[in-house]
Amino acid sequence: QLQLVESGGGSVQAGGSLRLSCAASGDTNREYCIGWFRQAPGQERQGVACTDSDDVPYTCSFEGRFTISQDIDKNTLDLKIDSLKPEDTGMYYCAAAFDYCLGSCPSPPDFAYWGQGLQVTVSS
């Protein structure tokens, strides 16, 4: 199993940047895919970006404003969001699965392990 803990959320002004971090613990020696998801109020959860134990990243189309970086030794996955917009407001989740990523935008049903999520609020 995997345990995931997110940190770094908060309130920011539009145009600013934010870095979120996800720390994984548990059975981290297996092949895995780990990613970030977000859920805006009243909307479905959507994939943001993911990478795997081979450190091959994939970022969904968000105008290049989202960047993930993995530290395999520390079992962490960071998400940096630049040029924040009010529509980026929502809950952000880290999730993982025991499989390689499929080389595409991560889909929530494919991920078995989830963090508690954290709130990001962007004000205009």
Short mmCIF file of N, CA and C in Angstrom, two decimals:
data_model
loop_
_atom_site.label_atom_id
_atom_site.label_comp_id
_atom_site.label_asym_id
_atom_site.label_seq_id
_atom_site.Cartn_x
_atom_site.Cartn_y
_atom_site.Cartn_z
N GLN A 1 0.83 -1.20 0.00
CA GLN A 1 0.00 0.00 0.00
C GLN A 1 0.86 1.25 0.00
N LEU A 2 0.23 2.34 -0.31
CA LEU A 2 0.92 3.63 -0.32
C LEU A 2 0.13 4.63 0.50
N GLN A 3 0.84 5.48 1.20
CA GLN A 3 0.24 6.60 1.91
C GLN A 3 0.78 7.88 1.29
N LEU A 4 -0.11 8.79 1.04
CA LEU A 4 0.25 10.04 0.38
C LEU A 4 -0.21 11.21 1.22
N VAL A 5 0.68 12.17 1.40
CA VAL A 5 0.37 13.36 2.17
C VAL A 5 0.77 14.59 1.37
N GLU A 6 -0.22 15.46 1.13
CA GLU A 6 0.04 16.69 0.37
C GLU A 6 0.33 17.84 1.31
N SER A 7 1.08 18.80 0.81
CA SER A 7 1.33 20.02 1.57
C SER A 7 1.55 21.17 0.61
N GLY A 8 1.35 22.38 1.11
CA GLY A 8 1.68 23.55 0.32
C GLY A 8 0.52 24.34 -0.23
N GLY A 9 -0.71 23.93 0.03
CA GLY A 9 -1.84 24.69 -0.49
C GLY A 9 -2.01 26.02 0.22
N GLY A 10 -2.99 26.78 -0.23
CA GLY A 10 -3.26 28.04 0.43
C GLY A 10 -3.95 29.01 -0.50
N SER A 11 -3.93 30.26 -0.09
CA SER A 11 -4.57 31.33 -0.88
C SER A 11 -3.52 32.19 -1.52
N VAL A 12 -3.68 32.47 -2.80
CA VAL A 12 -2.72 33.28 -3.53
C VAL A 12 -3.45 34.23 -4.46
N GLN A 13 -2.76 35.25 -4.88
CA GLN A 13 -3.30 36.19 -5.84
C GLN A 13 -3.12 35.66 -7.25
N ALA A 14 -4.03 36.00 -8.10
CA ALA A 14 -3.91 35.64 -9.51
C ALA A 14 -2.59 36.18 -10.06
N GLY A 15 -1.98 35.37 -10.90
CA GLY A 15 -0.70 35.73 -11.48
C GLY A 15 0.49 35.21 -10.71
N GLY A 16 0.24 34.79 -9.49
CA GLY A 16 1.33 34.27 -8.67
C GLY A 16 1.63 32.82 -8.97
N SER A 17 2.52 32.26 -8.16
CA SER A 17 2.91 30.86 -8.31
C SER A 17 2.73 30.13 -6.99
N LEU A 18 2.61 28.84 -7.10
CA LEU A 18 2.42 28.01 -5.92
C LEU A 18 3.10 26.68 -6.16
N ARG A 19 3.68 26.14 -5.10
CA ARG A 19 4.29 24.80 -5.19
C ARG A 19 3.61 23.89 -4.20
N LEU A 20 3.10 22.80 -4.71
CA LEU A 20 2.50 21.77 -3.88
C LEU A 20 3.44 20.58 -3.81
N SER A 21 3.42 19.89 -2.69
CA SER A 21 4.29 18.75 -2.54
C SER A 21 3.51 17.54 -2.05
N CYS A 22 3.90 16.38 -2.52
CA CYS A 22 3.28 15.12 -2.11
C CYS A 22 4.38 14.20 -1.63
N ALA A 23 4.22 13.70 -0.42
CA ALA A 23 5.18 12.75 0.14
C ALA A 23 4.55 11.37 0.19
N ALA A 24 5.24 10.41 -0.39
CA ALA A 24 4.73 9.04 -0.42
C ALA A 24 5.50 8.18 0.57
N SER A 25 4.78 7.28 1.19
CA SER A 25 5.40 6.31 2.08
C SER A 25 4.69 4.98 1.92
N GLY A 26 5.33 3.95 2.40
CA GLY A 26 4.77 2.61 2.27
C GLY A 26 5.58 1.80 1.28
N ASP A 27 4.90 1.11 0.39
CA ASP A 27 5.54 0.20 -0.54
C ASP A 27 6.03 0.94 -1.78
N THR A 28 7.06 1.77 -1.58
CA THR A 28 7.53 2.64 -2.66
C THR A 28 8.56 1.99 -3.56
N ASN A 29 8.89 0.73 -3.33
CA ASN A 29 9.92 0.08 -4.14
C ASN A 29 9.35 -0.62 -5.36
N ARG A 30 8.04 -0.62 -5.50
CA ARG A 30 7.42 -1.23 -6.66
C ARG A 30 7.29 -0.22 -7.79
N GLU A 31 7.01 -0.73 -8.99
CA GLU A 31 6.69 0.18 -10.09
C GLU A 31 5.42 0.95 -9.73
N TYR A 32 5.40 2.21 -10.07
CA TYR A 32 4.25 3.02 -9.70
C TYR A 32 4.06 4.15 -10.70
N CYS A 33 2.87 4.66 -10.69
CA CYS A 33 2.55 5.91 -11.37
C CYS A 33 1.99 6.84 -10.29
N ILE A 34 2.48 8.05 -10.24
CA ILE A 34 2.02 9.00 -9.24
C ILE A 34 1.70 10.31 -9.93
N GLY A 35 0.64 10.95 -9.50
CA GLY A 35 0.23 12.16 -10.20
C GLY A 35 -0.54 13.12 -9.34
N TRP A 36 -0.84 14.25 -9.94
CA TRP A 36 -1.64 15.29 -9.32
C TRP A 36 -2.96 15.42 -10.07
N PHE A 37 -3.99 15.67 -9.27
CA PHE A 37 -5.34 15.88 -9.79
C PHE A 37 -5.92 17.12 -9.13
N ARG A 38 -6.94 17.66 -9.76
CA ARG A 38 -7.60 18.77 -9.11
C ARG A 38 -9.10 18.67 -9.34
N GLN A 39 -9.83 19.30 -8.44
CA GLN A 39 -11.28 19.29 -8.54
C GLN A 39 -11.81 20.66 -8.18
N ALA A 40 -12.31 21.34 -9.19
CA ALA A 40 -12.89 22.66 -8.98
C ALA A 40 -14.28 22.49 -8.38
N PRO A 41 -14.78 23.50 -7.69
CA PRO A 41 -16.12 23.40 -7.10
C PRO A 41 -17.18 23.04 -8.13
N GLY A 42 -17.94 22.00 -7.86
CA GLY A 42 -19.01 21.59 -8.74
C GLY A 42 -18.58 20.86 -10.00
N GLN A 43 -17.30 20.56 -10.09
CA GLN A 43 -16.80 19.87 -11.29
C GLN A 43 -16.18 18.52 -10.93
N GLU A 44 -15.99 17.71 -11.94
CA GLU A 44 -15.38 16.42 -11.72
C GLU A 44 -13.88 16.56 -11.50
N ARG A 45 -13.33 15.58 -10.82
CA ARG A 45 -11.89 15.56 -10.62
C ARG A 45 -11.21 15.30 -11.96
N GLN A 46 -10.12 16.03 -12.21
CA GLN A 46 -9.41 15.88 -13.46
C GLN A 46 -7.92 15.73 -13.24
N GLY A 47 -7.27 15.04 -14.15
CA GLY A 47 -5.83 14.87 -14.04
C GLY A 47 -5.09 16.14 -14.41
N VAL A 48 -3.96 16.33 -13.76
CA VAL A 48 -3.09 17.48 -14.02
C VAL A 48 -1.77 17.02 -14.64
N ALA A 49 -1.13 16.07 -14.00
CA ALA A 49 0.16 15.59 -14.48
C ALA A 49 0.52 14.33 -13.72
N CYS A 50 1.43 13.55 -14.29
CA CYS A 50 1.86 12.34 -13.60
C CYS A 50 3.26 11.96 -14.05
N THR A 51 3.86 11.09 -13.28
CA THR A 51 5.13 10.50 -13.66
C THR A 51 5.18 9.12 -13.02
N ASP A 52 6.23 8.38 -13.31
CA ASP A 52 6.28 7.02 -12.77
C ASP A 52 7.67 6.70 -12.24
N SER A 53 7.87 5.44 -11.88
CA SER A 53 9.14 5.04 -11.27
C SER A 53 10.29 5.12 -12.26
N ASP A 54 10.00 5.25 -13.55
CA ASP A 54 11.03 5.53 -14.54
C ASP A 54 11.21 7.03 -14.76
N ASP A 55 10.46 7.83 -13.98
CA ASP A 55 10.56 9.29 -14.01
C ASP A 55 10.28 9.85 -15.40
N VAL A 56 9.26 9.32 -16.04
CA VAL A 56 8.82 9.83 -17.34
C VAL A 56 7.57 10.67 -17.08
N PRO A 57 7.68 11.98 -17.15
CA PRO A 57 6.54 12.83 -16.80
C PRO A 57 5.57 13.03 -17.96
N TYR A 58 4.34 13.30 -17.59
CA TYR A 58 3.34 13.70 -18.57
C TYR A 58 2.47 14.76 -17.93
N THR A 59 2.33 15.86 -18.61
CA THR A 59 1.51 16.95 -18.10
C THR A 59 0.34 17.17 -19.04
N CYS A 60 -0.85 17.22 -18.47
CA CYS A 60 -2.03 17.49 -19.27
C CYS A 60 -1.96 18.94 -19.78
N SER A 61 -2.81 19.26 -20.70
CA SER A 61 -2.75 20.55 -21.35
C SER A 61 -3.31 21.64 -20.45
N PHE A 62 -2.45 22.42 -19.85
CA PHE A 62 -2.85 23.56 -19.04
C PHE A 62 -2.00 24.76 -19.42
N GLU A 63 -1.80 24.91 -20.70
CA GLU A 63 -1.06 26.06 -21.23
C GLU A 63 0.35 26.12 -20.69
N GLY A 64 0.89 24.99 -20.30
CA GLY A 64 2.27 24.96 -19.82
C GLY A 64 2.47 25.58 -18.46
N ARG A 65 1.41 25.80 -17.71
CA ARG A 65 1.54 26.47 -16.42
C ARG A 65 1.81 25.48 -15.28
N PHE A 66 1.68 24.20 -15.54
CA PHE A 66 1.86 23.19 -14.51
C PHE A 66 3.12 22.39 -14.80
N THR A 67 3.94 22.22 -13.79
CA THR A 67 5.19 21.47 -13.93
C THR A 67 5.34 20.53 -12.74
N ILE A 68 5.62 19.27 -13.02
CA ILE A 68 5.85 18.34 -11.92
C ILE A 68 7.33 17.98 -11.87
N SER A 69 7.77 17.67 -10.67
CA SER A 69 9.15 17.22 -10.49
C SER A 69 9.16 16.18 -9.38
N GLN A 70 9.85 15.12 -9.63
CA GLN A 70 9.89 14.00 -8.70
C GLN A 70 11.28 13.86 -8.10
N ASP A 71 11.33 13.59 -6.82
CA ASP A 71 12.57 13.22 -6.14
C ASP A 71 12.40 11.76 -5.72
N ILE A 72 12.96 10.88 -6.51
CA ILE A 72 12.76 9.45 -6.26
C ILE A 72 13.38 9.03 -4.93
N ASP A 73 14.51 9.61 -4.58
CA ASP A 73 15.18 9.23 -3.33
C ASP A 73 14.35 9.63 -2.11
N LYS A 74 13.67 10.77 -2.21
CA LYS A 74 12.87 11.27 -1.09
C LYS A 74 11.41 10.87 -1.19
N ASN A 75 11.04 10.21 -2.29
CA ASN A 75 9.65 9.80 -2.51
C ASN A 75 8.70 10.98 -2.46
N THR A 76 9.06 12.02 -3.15
CA THR A 76 8.19 13.20 -3.20
C THR A 76 7.90 13.58 -4.65
N LEU A 77 6.75 14.18 -4.83
CA LEU A 77 6.35 14.69 -6.14
C LEU A 77 5.81 16.09 -5.95
N ASP A 78 6.47 17.05 -6.56
CA ASP A 78 6.05 18.45 -6.46
C ASP A 78 5.27 18.85 -7.69
N LEU A 79 4.35 19.78 -7.47
CA LEU A 79 3.60 20.39 -8.57
C LEU A 79 3.77 21.90 -8.44
N LYS A 80 4.34 22.51 -9.45
CA LYS A 80 4.48 23.97 -9.46
C LYS A 80 3.46 24.53 -10.43
N ILE A 81 2.72 25.50 -9.96
CA ILE A 81 1.71 26.14 -10.79
C ILE A 81 2.09 27.60 -10.97
N ASP A 82 2.27 28.02 -12.18
CA ASP A 82 2.61 29.40 -12.49
C ASP A 82 1.41 30.13 -13.07
N SER A 83 1.51 31.45 -13.05
CA SER A 83 0.47 32.30 -13.63
C SER A 83 -0.92 31.86 -13.18
N LEU A 84 -1.07 31.73 -11.89
CA LEU A 84 -2.32 31.23 -11.34
C LEU A 84 -3.52 32.08 -11.75
N LYS A 85 -4.62 31.37 -12.00
CA LYS A 85 -5.87 32.02 -12.39
C LYS A 85 -6.96 31.67 -11.38
N PRO A 86 -7.96 32.50 -11.25
CA PRO A 86 -9.05 32.16 -10.32
C PRO A 86 -9.67 30.80 -10.62
N GLU A 87 -9.69 30.40 -11.88
CA GLU A 87 -10.27 29.10 -12.22
C GLU A 87 -9.39 27.93 -11.80
N ASP A 88 -8.20 28.21 -11.29
CA ASP A 88 -7.36 27.15 -10.71
C ASP A 88 -7.80 26.82 -9.28
N THR A 89 -8.71 27.57 -8.76
CA THR A 89 -9.21 27.32 -7.41
C THR A 89 -9.86 25.94 -7.32
N GLY A 90 -9.55 25.24 -6.23
CA GLY A 90 -10.15 23.93 -6.02
C GLY A 90 -9.30 23.09 -5.09
N MET A 91 -9.70 21.84 -4.98
CA MET A 91 -8.94 20.89 -4.19
C MET A 91 -7.93 20.20 -5.09
N TYR A 92 -6.74 20.04 -4.59
CA TYR A 92 -5.67 19.38 -5.33
C TYR A 92 -5.29 18.11 -4.58
N TYR A 93 -5.22 17.02 -5.34
CA TYR A 93 -4.96 15.72 -4.76
C TYR A 93 -3.74 15.07 -5.40
N CYS A 94 -3.01 14.35 -4.58
CA CYS A 94 -1.95 13.48 -5.05
C CYS A 94 -2.51 12.06 -5.04
N ALA A 95 -2.19 11.28 -6.06
CA ALA A 95 -2.68 9.92 -6.14
C ALA A 95 -1.63 9.03 -6.79
N ALA A 96 -1.72 7.73 -6.51
CA ALA A 96 -0.73 6.81 -7.05
C ALA A 96 -1.37 5.46 -7.36
N ALA A 97 -0.70 4.73 -8.21
CA ALA A 97 -1.14 3.39 -8.57
C ALA A 97 0.09 2.53 -8.80
N PHE A 98 -0.05 1.24 -8.56
CA PHE A 98 1.04 0.31 -8.80
C PHE A 98 1.02 -0.13 -10.25
N ASP A 99 1.52 0.75 -11.09
CA ASP A 99 1.62 0.48 -12.51
C ASP A 99 2.39 1.63 -13.12
N TYR A 100 2.89 1.42 -14.32
CA TYR A 100 3.50 2.54 -15.01
C TYR A 100 2.39 3.44 -15.55
N CYS A 101 2.71 4.70 -15.68
CA CYS A 101 1.75 5.62 -16.26
C CYS A 101 1.53 5.24 -17.72
N LEU A 102 0.40 5.58 -18.24
CA LEU A 102 0.04 5.17 -19.59
C LEU A 102 0.49 6.16 -20.64
N GLY A 103 1.31 7.12 -20.24
CA GLY A 103 1.81 8.09 -21.21
C GLY A 103 0.75 9.04 -21.68
N SER A 104 -0.22 9.27 -20.79
CA SER A 104 -1.30 10.18 -21.16
C SER A 104 -1.78 10.89 -19.91
N CYS A 105 -2.68 11.81 -20.08
CA CYS A 105 -3.24 12.56 -18.95
C CYS A 105 -3.86 11.57 -17.96
N PRO A 106 -3.46 11.63 -16.69
CA PRO A 106 -3.94 10.63 -15.73
C PRO A 106 -5.44 10.73 -15.52
N SER A 107 -6.04 9.56 -15.35
CA SER A 107 -7.48 9.47 -15.15
C SER A 107 -7.76 8.96 -13.75
N PRO A 108 -8.60 9.65 -12.97
CA PRO A 108 -8.82 9.26 -11.57
C PRO A 108 -9.16 7.79 -11.33
N PRO A 109 -10.00 7.15 -12.14
CA PRO A 109 -10.32 5.74 -11.86
C PRO A 109 -9.12 4.80 -11.91
N ASP A 110 -8.03 5.23 -12.53
CA ASP A 110 -6.85 4.37 -12.65
C ASP A 110 -5.98 4.40 -11.40
N PHE A 111 -6.33 5.21 -10.42
CA PHE A 111 -5.47 5.42 -9.26
C PHE A 111 -6.17 4.93 -7.99
N ALA A 112 -5.46 4.06 -7.25
CA ALA A 112 -6.06 3.42 -6.08
C ALA A 112 -5.76 4.14 -4.77
N TYR A 113 -4.67 4.88 -4.75
CA TYR A 113 -4.23 5.49 -3.49
C TYR A 113 -4.29 7.01 -3.62
N TRP A 114 -4.91 7.64 -2.63
CA TRP A 114 -5.16 9.07 -2.68
C TRP A 114 -4.76 9.75 -1.38
N GLY A 115 -4.24 10.95 -1.51
CA GLY A 115 -4.03 11.78 -0.35
C GLY A 115 -5.32 12.45 0.05
N GLN A 116 -5.28 13.19 1.15
CA GLN A 116 -6.47 13.86 1.66
C GLN A 116 -6.84 15.08 0.84
N GLY A 117 -5.90 15.59 0.11
CA GLY A 117 -6.17 16.77 -0.70
C GLY A 117 -5.89 18.05 0.06
N LEU A 118 -5.69 19.10 -0.68
CA LEU A 118 -5.50 20.41 -0.06
C LEU A 118 -6.16 21.48 -0.91
N GLN A 119 -6.52 22.54 -0.27
CA GLN A 119 -7.26 23.60 -0.92
C GLN A 119 -6.31 24.64 -1.50
N VAL A 120 -6.59 25.01 -2.74
CA VAL A 120 -5.90 26.14 -3.37
C VAL A 120 -6.97 27.15 -3.76
N THR A 121 -6.79 28.36 -3.31
CA THR A 121 -7.74 29.43 -3.62
C THR A 121 -6.99 30.57 -4.28
N VAL A 122 -7.43 30.93 -5.47
CA VAL A 122 -6.79 32.00 -6.22
C VAL A 122 -7.76 33.16 -6.34
N SER A 123 -7.36 34.28 -5.84
CA SER A 123 -8.22 35.46 -5.87
C SER A 123 -7.75 36.42 -6.96
N SER A 124 -8.72 37.10 -7.54
CA SER A 124 -8.40 38.02 -8.62
C SER A 124 -8.05 39.39 -8.10
#
